[in-house]
Amino acid sequence: MPRSQRDVSLGVTDERFPEGLHLCHIFNDDEERGRTIARYFQQGLKEGERALCLMDSISPVEVRAHLAELGIDVSALDRQFSIADSQQMYCPTGTFFPDQLLDNFGAFCRQAHDEGFSGTRISGDMGWALRTGTRVEELLVYEAKVKTYLETCPATAVCEYDARKFDGSVILDVLSVHPAMIVRGQIVKNPYYVEPADYLARYRARHTPSA
């Protein structure tokens, strides 16, 4: 039986939001990024959620160190907190299959529910996309689908993009498919957000060659 949706704190402010929120964290400062994500996971762990941190540009040691500064010893959390390489999760065969990845996230959420966790919380560093030859359209199709998928799990997720590595036009497109974003430690409703179906139609119209 599906459980009722909760309101959750994201750890960076005192506000609470409906579970299933899909956020974007555009960062250009590694220290600020580490502190923000640590607070995000700290709050989820306090609320009894199962957490998955998918890293790319920082190491498991750094993740654990940031959490240790907040009083969280992840080595004592057994199955509640997991750290994995983002490329291995998003693109295990070298080719990105968005629907397969979403199915994997759904299985993760169902397992967490069956094991008695209050919810699930995920962060993903998207730097892997720059090394795997993943087309921008494939990435954006995935991002556009995530919002709807998270609401059915439900789960909360932060997608992290390093503004020093991604092209500015890609960042603008990424912003269009996230209804909220983390900006300097604050949760901001995204004024650039477009509903997934509308966004994909507009994106494909912009990139379809004229006859």
JSON list of C-alpha atoms in Angstrom, two decimals:
[
{"chain": "A", "resi": 1, "resn": "MET", "atom": "CA", "xyz": [0.00, 0.00, 0.00]},
{"chain": "A", "resi": 2, "resn": "PRO", "atom": "CA", "xyz": [1.52, 3.39, -0.95]},
{"chain": "A", "resi": 3, "resn": "ARG", "atom": "CA", "xyz": [2.28, 5.61, 2.01]},
{"chain": "A", "resi": 4, "resn": "SER", "atom": "CA", "xyz": [1.08, 9.17, 2.35]},
{"chain": "A", "resi": 5, "resn": "GLN", "atom": "CA", "xyz": [3.40, 11.91, 1.09]},
{"chain": "A", "resi": 6, "resn": "ARG", "atom": "CA", "xyz": [5.36, 13.78, 3.77]},
{"chain": "A", "resi": 7, "resn": "ASP", "atom": "CA", "xyz": [6.73, 17.28, 4.02]},
{"chain": "A", "resi": 8, "resn": "VAL", "atom": "CA", "xyz": [10.52, 17.20, 4.31]},
{"chain": "A", "resi": 9, "resn": "SER", "atom": "CA", "xyz": [13.31, 19.59, 5.22]},
{"chain": "A", "resi": 10, "resn": "LEU", "atom": "CA", "xyz": [16.22, 19.88, 2.81]},
{"chain": "A", "resi": 11, "resn": "GLY", "atom": "CA", "xyz": [18.60, 20.86, 5.59]},
{"chain": "A", "resi": 12, "resn": "VAL", "atom": "CA", "xyz": [19.73, 24.16, 4.08]},
{"chain": "A", "resi": 13, "resn": "THR", "atom": "CA", "xyz": [16.79, 26.22, 5.45]},
{"chain": "A", "resi": 14, "resn": "ASP", "atom": "CA", "xyz": [14.02, 25.71, 8.01]},
{"chain": "A", "resi": 15, "resn": "GLU", "atom": "CA", "xyz": [11.38, 25.40, 5.28]},
{"chain": "A", "resi": 16, "resn": "ARG", "atom": "CA", "xyz": [9.63, 22.12, 4.58]},
{"chain": "A", "resi": 17, "resn": "PHE", "atom": "CA", "xyz": [8.55, 20.98, 1.13]},
{"chain": "A", "resi": 18, "resn": "PRO", "atom": "CA", "xyz": [6.37, 18.19, -0.24]},
{"chain": "A", "resi": 19, "resn": "GLU", "atom": "CA", "xyz": [8.35, 14.99, -0.73]},
{"chain": "A", "resi": 20, "resn": "GLY", "atom": "CA", "xyz": [9.23, 14.38, -4.35]},
{"chain": "A", "resi": 21, "resn": "LEU", "atom": "CA", "xyz": [10.96, 17.71, -4.97]},
{"chain": "A", "resi": 22, "resn": "HIS", "atom": "CA", "xyz": [13.44, 17.81, -7.86]},
{"chain": "A", "resi": 23, "resn": "LEU", "atom": "CA", "xyz": [16.11, 20.45, -7.32]},
{"chain": "A", "resi": 24, "resn": "CYS", "atom": "CA", "xyz": [19.07, 21.75, -9.24]},
{"chain": "A", "resi": 25, "resn": "HIS", "atom": "CA", "xyz": [22.28, 22.88, -7.52]},
{"chain": "A", "resi": 26, "resn": "ILE", "atom": "CA", "xyz": [24.49, 24.90, -9.84]},
{"chain": "A", "resi": 27, "resn": "PHE", "atom": "CA", "xyz": [27.80, 25.46, -8.07]},
{"chain": "A", "resi": 28, "resn": "ASN", "atom": "CA", "xyz": [31.21, 26.98, -8.73]},
{"chain": "A", "resi": 29, "resn": "ASP", "atom": "CA", "xyz": [32.71, 26.65, -5.25]},
{"chain": "A", "resi": 30, "resn": "ASP", "atom": "CA", "xyz": [33.71, 23.21, -4.03]},
{"chain": "A", "resi": 31, "resn": "GLU", "atom": "CA", "xyz": [33.64, 24.09, -0.33]},
{"chain": "A", "resi": 32, "resn": "GLU", "atom": "CA", "xyz": [30.16, 25.64, -0.50]},
{"chain": "A", "resi": 33, "resn": "ARG", "atom": "CA", "xyz": [28.94, 22.70, -2.54]},
{"chain": "A", "resi": 34, "resn": "GLY", "atom": "CA", "xyz": [30.27, 20.18, -0.01]},
{"chain": "A", "resi": 35, "resn": "ARG", "atom": "CA", "xyz": [28.69, 21.96, 2.95]},
{"chain": "A", "resi": 36, "resn": "THR", "atom": "CA", "xyz": [25.33, 22.30, 1.20]},
{"chain": "A", "resi": 37, "resn": "ILE", "atom": "CA", "xyz": [25.09, 18.63, 0.25]},
{"chain": "A", "resi": 38, "resn": "ALA", "atom": "CA", "xyz": [26.27, 17.54, 3.70]},
{"chain": "A", "resi": 39, "resn": "ARG", "atom": "CA", "xyz": [23.44, 19.51, 5.35]},
{"chain": "A", "resi": 40, "resn": "TYR", "atom": "CA", "xyz": [20.99, 18.06, 2.83]},
{"chain": "A", "resi": 41, "resn": "PHE", "atom": "CA", "xyz": [21.95, 14.51, 3.77]},
{"chain": "A", "resi": 42, "resn": "GLN", "atom": "CA", "xyz": [22.28, 15.26, 7.47]},
{"chain": "A", "resi": 43, "resn": "GLN", "atom": "CA", "xyz": [18.62, 16.28, 7.60]},
{"chain": "A", "resi": 44, "resn": "GLY", "atom": "CA", "xyz": [17.45, 13.24, 5.65]},
{"chain": "A", "resi": 45, "resn": "LEU", "atom": "CA", "xyz": [19.36, 10.88, 7.93]},
{"chain": "A", "resi": 46, "resn": "LYS", "atom": "CA", "xyz": [17.89, 12.59, 11.01]},
{"chain": "A", "resi": 47, "resn": "GLU", "atom": "CA", "xyz": [14.41, 12.04, 9.58]},
{"chain": "A", "resi": 48, "resn": "GLY", "atom": "CA", "xyz": [15.03, 8.34, 9.03]},
{"chain": "A", "resi": 49, "resn": "GLU", "atom": "CA", "xyz": [15.41, 8.41, 5.26]},
{"chain": "A", "resi": 50, "resn": "ARG", "atom": "CA", "xyz": [17.63, 6.19, 3.19]},
{"chain": "A", "resi": 51, "resn": "ALA", "atom": "CA", "xyz": [20.22, 8.27, 1.35]},
{"chain": "A", "resi": 52, "resn": "LEU", "atom": "CA", "xyz": [22.26, 7.79, -1.82]},
{"chain": "A", "resi": 53, "resn": "CYS", "atom": "CA", "xyz": [25.11, 10.13, -2.72]},
{"chain": "A", "resi": 54, "resn": "LEU", "atom": "CA", "xyz": [26.35, 9.80, -6.31]},
{"chain": "A", "resi": 55, "resn": "MET", "atom": "CA", "xyz": [29.69, 11.54, -6.56]},
{"chain": "A", "resi": 56, "resn": "ASP", "atom": "CA", "xyz": [31.90, 12.55, -9.45]},
{"chain": "A", "resi": 57, "resn": "SER", "atom": "CA", "xyz": [34.35, 15.31, -8.64]},
{"chain": "A", "resi": 58, "resn": "ILE", "atom": "CA", "xyz": [34.80, 14.65, -4.93]},
{"chain": "A", "resi": 59, "resn": "SER", "atom": "CA", "xyz": [35.88, 11.48, -3.14]},
{"chain": "A", "resi": 60, "resn": "PRO", "atom": "CA", "xyz": [34.03, 9.36, -0.55]},
{"chain": "A", "resi": 61, "resn": "VAL", "atom": "CA", "xyz": [36.58, 10.59, 2.00]},
{"chain": "A", "resi": 62, "resn": "GLU", "atom": "CA", "xyz": [35.56, 14.21, 1.37]},
{"chain": "A", "resi": 63, "resn": "VAL", "atom": "CA", "xyz": [31.85, 13.35, 1.59]},
{"chain": "A", "resi": 64, "resn": "ARG", "atom": "CA", "xyz": [32.34, 11.59, 4.90]},
{"chain": "A", "resi": 65, "resn": "ALA", "atom": "CA", "xyz": [34.50, 14.45, 6.21]},
{"chain": "A", "resi": 66, "resn": "HIS", "atom": "CA", "xyz": [31.81, 17.04, 5.48]},
{"chain": "A", "resi": 67, "resn": "LEU", "atom": "CA", "xyz": [29.22, 14.89, 7.28]},
{"chain": "A", "resi": 68, "resn": "ALA", "atom": "CA", "xyz": [31.59, 14.27, 10.18]},
{"chain": "A", "resi": 69, "resn": "GLU", "atom": "CA", "xyz": [31.81, 18.05, 10.66]},
{"chain": "A", "resi": 70, "resn": "LEU", "atom": "CA", "xyz": [28.04, 17.95, 11.26]},
{"chain": "A", "resi": 71, "resn": "GLY", "atom": "CA", "xyz": [28.32, 15.09, 13.72]},
{"chain": "A", "resi": 72, "resn": "ILE", "atom": "CA", "xyz": [27.31, 12.30, 11.33]},
{"chain": "A", "resi": 73, "resn": "ASP", "atom": "CA", "xyz": [29.44, 9.14, 11.32]},
{"chain": "A", "resi": 74, "resn": "VAL", "atom": "CA", "xyz": [28.30, 7.46, 8.11]},
{"chain": "A", "resi": 75, "resn": "SER", "atom": "CA", "xyz": [30.37, 4.34, 8.84]},
{"chain": "A", "resi": 76, "resn": "ALA", "atom": "CA", "xyz": [27.91, 3.58, 11.65]},
{"chain": "A", "resi": 77, "resn": "LEU", "atom": "CA", "xyz": [24.81, 3.93, 9.46]},
{"chain": "A", "resi": 78, "resn": "ASP", "atom": "CA", "xyz": [25.02, 0.55, 7.73]},
{"chain": "A", "resi": 79, "resn": "ARG", "atom": "CA", "xyz": [22.49, 0.53, 4.86]},
{"chain": "A", "resi": 80, "resn": "GLN", "atom": "CA", "xyz": [21.00, 3.96, 5.56]},
{"chain": "A", "resi": 81, "resn": "PHE", "atom": "CA", "xyz": [23.67, 5.94, 3.72]},
{"chain": "A", "resi": 82, "resn": "SER", "atom": "CA", "xyz": [25.40, 4.85, 0.51]},
{"chain": "A", "resi": 83, "resn": "ILE", "atom": "CA", "xyz": [28.07, 6.54, -1.60]},
{"chain": "A", "resi": 84, "resn": "ALA", "atom": "CA", "xyz": [28.58, 5.46, -5.21]},
{"chain": "A", "resi": 85, "resn": "ASP", "atom": "CA", "xyz": [30.38, 6.62, -8.32]},
{"chain": "A", "resi": 86, "resn": "SER", "atom": "CA", "xyz": [27.95, 8.61, -10.45]},
{"chain": "A", "resi": 87, "resn": "GLN", "atom": "CA", "xyz": [29.23, 7.33, -13.79]},
{"chain": "A", "resi": 88, "resn": "GLN", "atom": "CA", "xyz": [28.82, 3.72, -12.67]},
{"chain": "A", "resi": 89, "resn": "MET", "atom": "CA", "xyz": [25.24, 4.43, -11.63]},
{"chain": "A", "resi": 90, "resn": "TYR", "atom": "CA", "xyz": [24.11, 6.63, -14.52]},
{"chain": "A", "resi": 91, "resn": "CYS", "atom": "CA", "xyz": [26.08, 5.02, -17.30]},
{"chain": "A", "resi": 92, "resn": "PRO", "atom": "CA", "xyz": [27.27, 1.53, -16.23]},
{"chain": "A", "resi": 93, "resn": "THR", "atom": "CA", "xyz": [27.67, 0.16, -19.76]},
{"chain": "A", "resi": 94, "resn": "GLY", "atom": "CA", "xyz": [29.12, 3.34, -21.23]},
{"chain": "A", "resi": 95, "resn": "THR", "atom": "CA", "xyz": [25.79, 4.28, -22.79]},
{"chain": "A", "resi": 96, "resn": "PHE", "atom": "CA", "xyz": [23.14, 6.31, -20.97]},
{"chain": "A", "resi": 97, "resn": "PHE", "atom": "CA", "xyz": [19.66, 4.76, -20.82]},
{"chain": "A", "resi": 98, "resn": "PRO", "atom": "CA", "xyz": [17.39, 7.20, -18.94]},
{"chain": "A", "resi": 99, "resn": "ASP", "atom": "CA", "xyz": [14.43, 4.86, -18.48]},
{"chain": "A", "resi": 100, "resn": "GLN", "atom": "CA", "xyz": [16.65, 2.09, -17.11]},
{"chain": "A", "resi": 101, "resn": "LEU", "atom": "CA", "xyz": [18.18, 4.51, -14.63]},
{"chain": "A", "resi": 102, "resn": "LEU", "atom": "CA", "xyz": [14.75, 5.69, -13.47]},
{"chain": "A", "resi": 103, "resn": "ASP", "atom": "CA", "xyz": [13.68, 2.08, -13.01]},
{"chain": "A", "resi": 104, "resn": "ASN", "atom": "CA", "xyz": [16.78, 1.52, -10.85]},
{"chain": "A", "resi": 105, "resn": "PHE", "atom": "CA", "xyz": [15.95, 4.56, -8.73]},
{"chain": "A", "resi": 106, "resn": "GLY", "atom": "CA", "xyz": [12.38, 3.27, -8.38]},
{"chain": "A", "resi": 107, "resn": "ALA", "atom": "CA", "xyz": [13.67, -0.08, -7.13]},
{"chain": "A", "resi": 108, "resn": "PHE", "atom": "CA", "xyz": [15.92, 1.74, -4.63]},
{"chain": "A", "resi": 109, "resn": "CYS", "atom": "CA", "xyz": [12.93, 3.70, -3.30]},
{"chain": "A", "resi": 110, "resn": "ARG", "atom": "CA", "xyz": [10.69, 0.63, -3.03]},
{"chain": "A", "resi": 111, "resn": "GLN", "atom": "CA", "xyz": [13.39, -1.32, -1.19]},
{"chain": "A", "resi": 112, "resn": "ALA", "atom": "CA", "xyz": [13.88, 1.55, 1.25]},
{"chain": "A", "resi": 113, "resn": "HIS", "atom": "CA", "xyz": [10.16, 1.64, 1.93]},
{"chain": "A", "resi": 114, "resn": "ASP", "atom": "CA", "xyz": [9.99, -2.12, 2.43]},
{"chain": "A", "resi": 115, "resn": "GLU", "atom": "CA", "xyz": [12.91, -1.94, 4.88]},
{"chain": "A", "resi": 116, "resn": "GLY", "atom": "CA", "xyz": [11.11, 0.64, 7.01]},
{"chain": "A", "resi": 117, "resn": "PHE", "atom": "CA", "xyz": [12.89, 3.85, 6.05]},
{"chain": "A", "resi": 118, "resn": "SER", "atom": "CA", "xyz": [10.73, 6.98, 6.17]},
{"chain": "A", "resi": 119, "resn": "GLY", "atom": "CA", "xyz": [11.70, 8.01, 2.64]},
{"chain": "A", "resi": 120, "resn": "THR", "atom": "CA", "xyz": [14.57, 8.34, 0.20]},
{"chain": "A", "resi": 121, "resn": "ARG", "atom": "CA", "xyz": [16.97, 11.15, -0.60]},
{"chain": "A", "resi": 122, "resn": "ILE", "atom": "CA", "xyz": [19.41, 11.25, -3.53]},
{"chain": "A", "resi": 123, "resn": "SER", "atom": "CA", "xyz": [22.04, 13.61, -4.90]},
{"chain": "A", "resi": 124, "resn": "GLY", "atom": "CA", "xyz": [23.78, 13.18, -8.22]},
{"chain": "A", "resi": 125, "resn": "ASP", "atom": "CA", "xyz": [26.88, 14.98, -9.52]},
{"chain": "A", "resi": 126, "resn": "MET", "atom": "CA", "xyz": [26.23, 15.17, -13.26]},
{"chain": "A", "resi": 127, "resn": "GLY", "atom": "CA", "xyz": [29.86, 15.62, -14.32]},
{"chain": "A", "resi": 128, "resn": "TRP", "atom": "CA", "xyz": [29.88, 12.07, -15.72]},
{"chain": "A", "resi": 129, "resn": "ALA", "atom": "CA", "xyz": [27.85, 13.28, -18.72]},
{"chain": "A", "resi": 130, "resn": "LEU", "atom": "CA", "xyz": [30.81, 15.30, -19.98]},
{"chain": "A", "resi": 131, "resn": "ARG", "atom": "CA", "xyz": [33.06, 12.24, -20.21]},
{"chain": "A", "resi": 132, "resn": "THR", "atom": "CA", "xyz": [30.68, 9.67, -21.67]},
{"chain": "A", "resi": 133, "resn": "GLY", "atom": "CA", "xyz": [29.61, 11.38, -24.86]},
{"chain": "A", "resi": 134, "resn": "THR", "atom": "CA", "xyz": [26.03, 11.63, -23.60]},
{"chain": "A", "resi": 135, "resn": "ARG", "atom": "CA", "xyz": [24.09, 13.94, -25.90]},
{"chain": "A", "resi": 136, "resn": "VAL", "atom": "CA", "xyz": [22.56, 17.03, -24.30]},
{"chain": "A", "resi": 137, "resn": "GLU", "atom": "CA", "xyz": [19.11, 15.99, -25.50]},
{"chain": "A", "resi": 138, "resn": "GLU", "atom": "CA", "xyz": [19.41, 12.60, -23.78]},
{"chain": "A", "resi": 139, "resn": "LEU", "atom": "CA", "xyz": [20.41, 14.30, -20.54]},
{"chain": "A", "resi": 140, "resn": "LEU", "atom": "CA", "xyz": [17.53, 16.78, -20.73]},
{"chain": "A", "resi": 141, "resn": "VAL", "atom": "CA", "xyz": [14.97, 14.09, -21.59]},
{"chain": "A", "resi": 142, "resn": "TYR", "atom": "CA", "xyz": [16.07, 12.29, -18.43]},
{"chain": "A", "resi": 143, "resn": "GLU", "atom": "CA", "xyz": [15.92, 15.46, -16.32]},
{"chain": "A", "resi": 144, "resn": "ALA", "atom": "CA", "xyz": [12.47, 16.31, -17.65]},
{"chain": "A", "resi": 145, "resn": "LYS", "atom": "CA", "xyz": [11.18, 12.87, -16.67]},
{"chain": "A", "resi": 146, "resn": "VAL", "atom": "CA", "xyz": [12.66, 12.91, -13.16]},
{"chain": "A", "resi": 147, "resn": "LYS", "atom": "CA", "xyz": [10.10, 15.29, -11.64]},
{"chain": "A", "resi": 148, "resn": "THR", "atom": "CA", "xyz": [7.15, 13.05, -12.49]},
{"chain": "A", "resi": 149, "resn": "TYR", "atom": "CA", "xyz": [9.02, 9.94, -11.44]},
{"chain": "A", "resi": 150, "resn": "LEU", "atom": "CA", "xyz": [10.05, 11.34, -8.07]},
{"chain": "A", "resi": 151, "resn": "GLU", "atom": "CA", "xyz": [6.47, 12.19, -7.25]},
{"chain": "A", "resi": 152, "resn": "THR", "atom": "CA", "xyz": [5.41, 8.59, -7.77]},
{"chain": "A", "resi": 153, "resn": "CYS", "atom": "CA", "xyz": [8.20, 7.08, -5.61]},
{"chain": "A", "resi": 154, "resn": "PRO", "atom": "CA", "xyz": [8.18, 9.52, -3.80]},
{"chain": "A", "resi": 155, "resn": "ALA", "atom": "CA", "xyz": [11.77, 10.65, -3.28]},
{"chain": "A", "resi": 156, "resn": "THR", "atom": "CA", "xyz": [13.71, 13.90, -3.06]},
{"chain": "A", "resi": 157, "resn": "ALA", "atom": "CA", "xyz": [16.64, 14.55, -5.38]},
{"chain": "A", "resi": 158, "resn": "VAL", "atom": "CA", "xyz": [19.28, 17.19, -6.04]},
{"chain": "A", "resi": 159, "resn": "CYS", "atom": "CA", "xyz": [21.08, 17.25, -9.40]},
{"chain": "A", "resi": 160, "resn": "GLU", "atom": "CA", "xyz": [24.47, 18.96, -9.16]},
{"chain": "A", "resi": 161, "resn": "TYR", "atom": "CA", "xyz": [26.07, 20.81, -12.06]},
{"chain": "A", "resi": 162, "resn": "ASP", "atom": "CA", "xyz": [29.50, 22.43, -11.90]},
{"chain": "A", "resi": 163, "resn": "ALA", "atom": "CA", "xyz": [29.17, 25.77, -13.71]},
{"chain": "A", "resi": 164, "resn": "ARG", "atom": "CA", "xyz": [32.93, 25.73, -14.36]},
{"chain": "A", "resi": 165, "resn": "LYS", "atom": "CA", "xyz": [32.59, 22.62, -16.53]},
{"chain": "A", "resi": 166, "resn": "PHE", "atom": "CA", "xyz": [29.21, 22.77, -18.27]},
{"chain": "A", "resi": 167, "resn": "ASP", "atom": "CA", "xyz": [28.49, 25.10, -21.16]},
{"chain": "A", "resi": 168, "resn": "GLY", "atom": "CA", "xyz": [26.29, 28.07, -20.24]},
{"chain": "A", "resi": 169, "resn": "SER", "atom": "CA", "xyz": [23.59, 27.08, -22.74]},
{"chain": "A", "resi": 170, "resn": "VAL", "atom": "CA", "xyz": [23.39, 23.62, -21.16]},
{"chain": "A", "resi": 171, "resn": "ILE", "atom": "CA", "xyz": [23.06, 25.19, -17.70]},
{"chain": "A", "resi": 172, "resn": "LEU", "atom": "CA", "xyz": [20.13, 27.31, -18.95]},
{"chain": "A", "resi": 173, "resn": "ASP", "atom": "CA", "xyz": [18.43, 24.21, -20.34]},
{"chain": "A", "resi": 174, "resn": "VAL", "atom": "CA", "xyz": [19.08, 22.32, -17.10]},
{"chain": "A", "resi": 175, "resn": "LEU", "atom": "CA", "xyz": [17.47, 25.14, -15.12]},
{"chain": "A", "resi": 176, "resn": "SER", "atom": "CA", "xyz": [14.36, 24.86, -17.30]},
{"chain": "A", "resi": 177, "resn": "VAL", "atom": "CA", "xyz": [13.60, 21.31, -16.11]},
{"chain": "A", "resi": 178, "resn": "HIS", "atom": "CA", "xyz": [14.05, 21.78, -12.34]},
{"chain": "A", "resi": 179, "resn": "PRO", "atom": "CA", "xyz": [11.15, 23.44, -10.48]},
{"chain": "A", "resi": 180, "resn": "ALA", "atom": "CA", "xyz": [13.42, 24.58, -7.64]},
{"chain": "A", "resi": 181, "resn": "MET", "atom": "CA", "xyz": [17.09, 25.32, -7.16]},
{"chain": "A", "resi": 182, "resn": "ILE", "atom": "CA", "xyz": [19.59, 25.81, -4.36]},
{"chain": "A", "resi": 183, "resn": "VAL", "atom": "CA", "xyz": [21.24, 29.22, -4.54]},
{"chain": "A", "resi": 184, "resn": "ARG", "atom": "CA", "xyz": [23.83, 30.24, -1.93]},
{"chain": "A", "resi": 185, "resn": "GLY", "atom": "CA", "xyz": [22.23, 28.07, 0.72]},
{"chain": "A", "resi": 186, "resn": "GLN", "atom": "CA", "xyz": [18.64, 29.09, -0.06]},
{"chain": "A", "resi": 187, "resn": "ILE", "atom": "CA", "xyz": [15.84, 27.18, -1.77]},
{"chain": "A", "resi": 188, "resn": "VAL", "atom": "CA", "xyz": [14.48, 29.25, -4.64]},
{"chain": "A", "resi": 189, "resn": "LYS", "atom": "CA", "xyz": [11.43, 28.56, -6.78]},
{"chain": "A", "resi": 190, "resn": "ASN", "atom": "CA", "xyz": [12.81, 28.44, -10.30]},
{"chain": "A", "resi": 191, "resn": "PRO", "atom": "CA", "xyz": [11.33, 31.21, -12.51]},
{"chain": "A", "resi": 192, "resn": "TYR", "atom": "CA", "xyz": [12.73, 29.48, -15.60]},
{"chain": "A", "resi": 193, "resn": "TYR", "atom": "CA", "xyz": [10.93, 26.18, -14.97]},
{"chain": "A", "resi": 194, "resn": "VAL", "atom": "CA", "xyz": [8.83, 24.69, -17.77]},
{"chain": "A", "resi": 195, "resn": "GLU", "atom": "CA", "xyz": [6.60, 21.62, -17.35]},
{"chain": "A", "resi": 196, "resn": "PRO", "atom": "CA", "xyz": [8.37, 18.53, -18.80]},
{"chain": "A", "resi": 197, "resn": "ALA", "atom": "CA", "xyz": [6.15, 17.87, -21.81]},
{"chain": "A", "resi": 198, "resn": "ASP", "atom": "CA", "xyz": [6.15, 21.54, -22.84]},
{"chain": "A", "resi": 199, "resn": "TYR", "atom": "CA", "xyz": [9.88, 21.86, -22.34]},
{"chain": "A", "resi": 200, "resn": "LEU", "atom": "CA", "xyz": [10.73, 18.82, -24.46]},
{"chain": "A", "resi": 201, "resn": "ALA", "atom": "CA", "xyz": [8.44, 20.00, -27.25]},
{"chain": "A", "resi": 202, "resn": "ARG", "atom": "CA", "xyz": [10.11, 23.42, -27.25]},
{"chain": "A", "resi": 203, "resn": "TYR", "atom": "CA", "xyz": [13.61, 21.95, -27.06]},
{"chain": "A", "resi": 204, "resn": "ARG", "atom": "CA", "xyz": [13.02, 19.62, -30.00]},
{"chain": "A", "resi": 205, "resn": "ALA", "atom": "CA", "xyz": [11.45, 22.41, -32.05]},
{"chain": "A", "resi": 206, "resn": "ARG", "atom": "CA", "xyz": [14.52, 24.57, -31.45]},
{"chain": "A", "resi": 207, "resn": "HIS", "atom": "CA", "xyz": [16.89, 21.81, -32.50]},
{"chain": "A", "resi": 208, "resn": "THR", "atom": "CA", "xyz": [15.01, 20.31, -35.46]},
{"chain": "A", "resi": 209, "resn": "PRO", "atom": "CA", "xyz": [16.55, 21.41, -38.76]},
{"chain": "A", "resi": 210, "resn": "SER", "atom": "CA", "xyz": [14.23, 23.43, -41.00]},
{"chain": "A", "resi": 211, "resn": "ALA", "atom": "CA", "xyz": [13.05, 21.72, -44.15]}
]
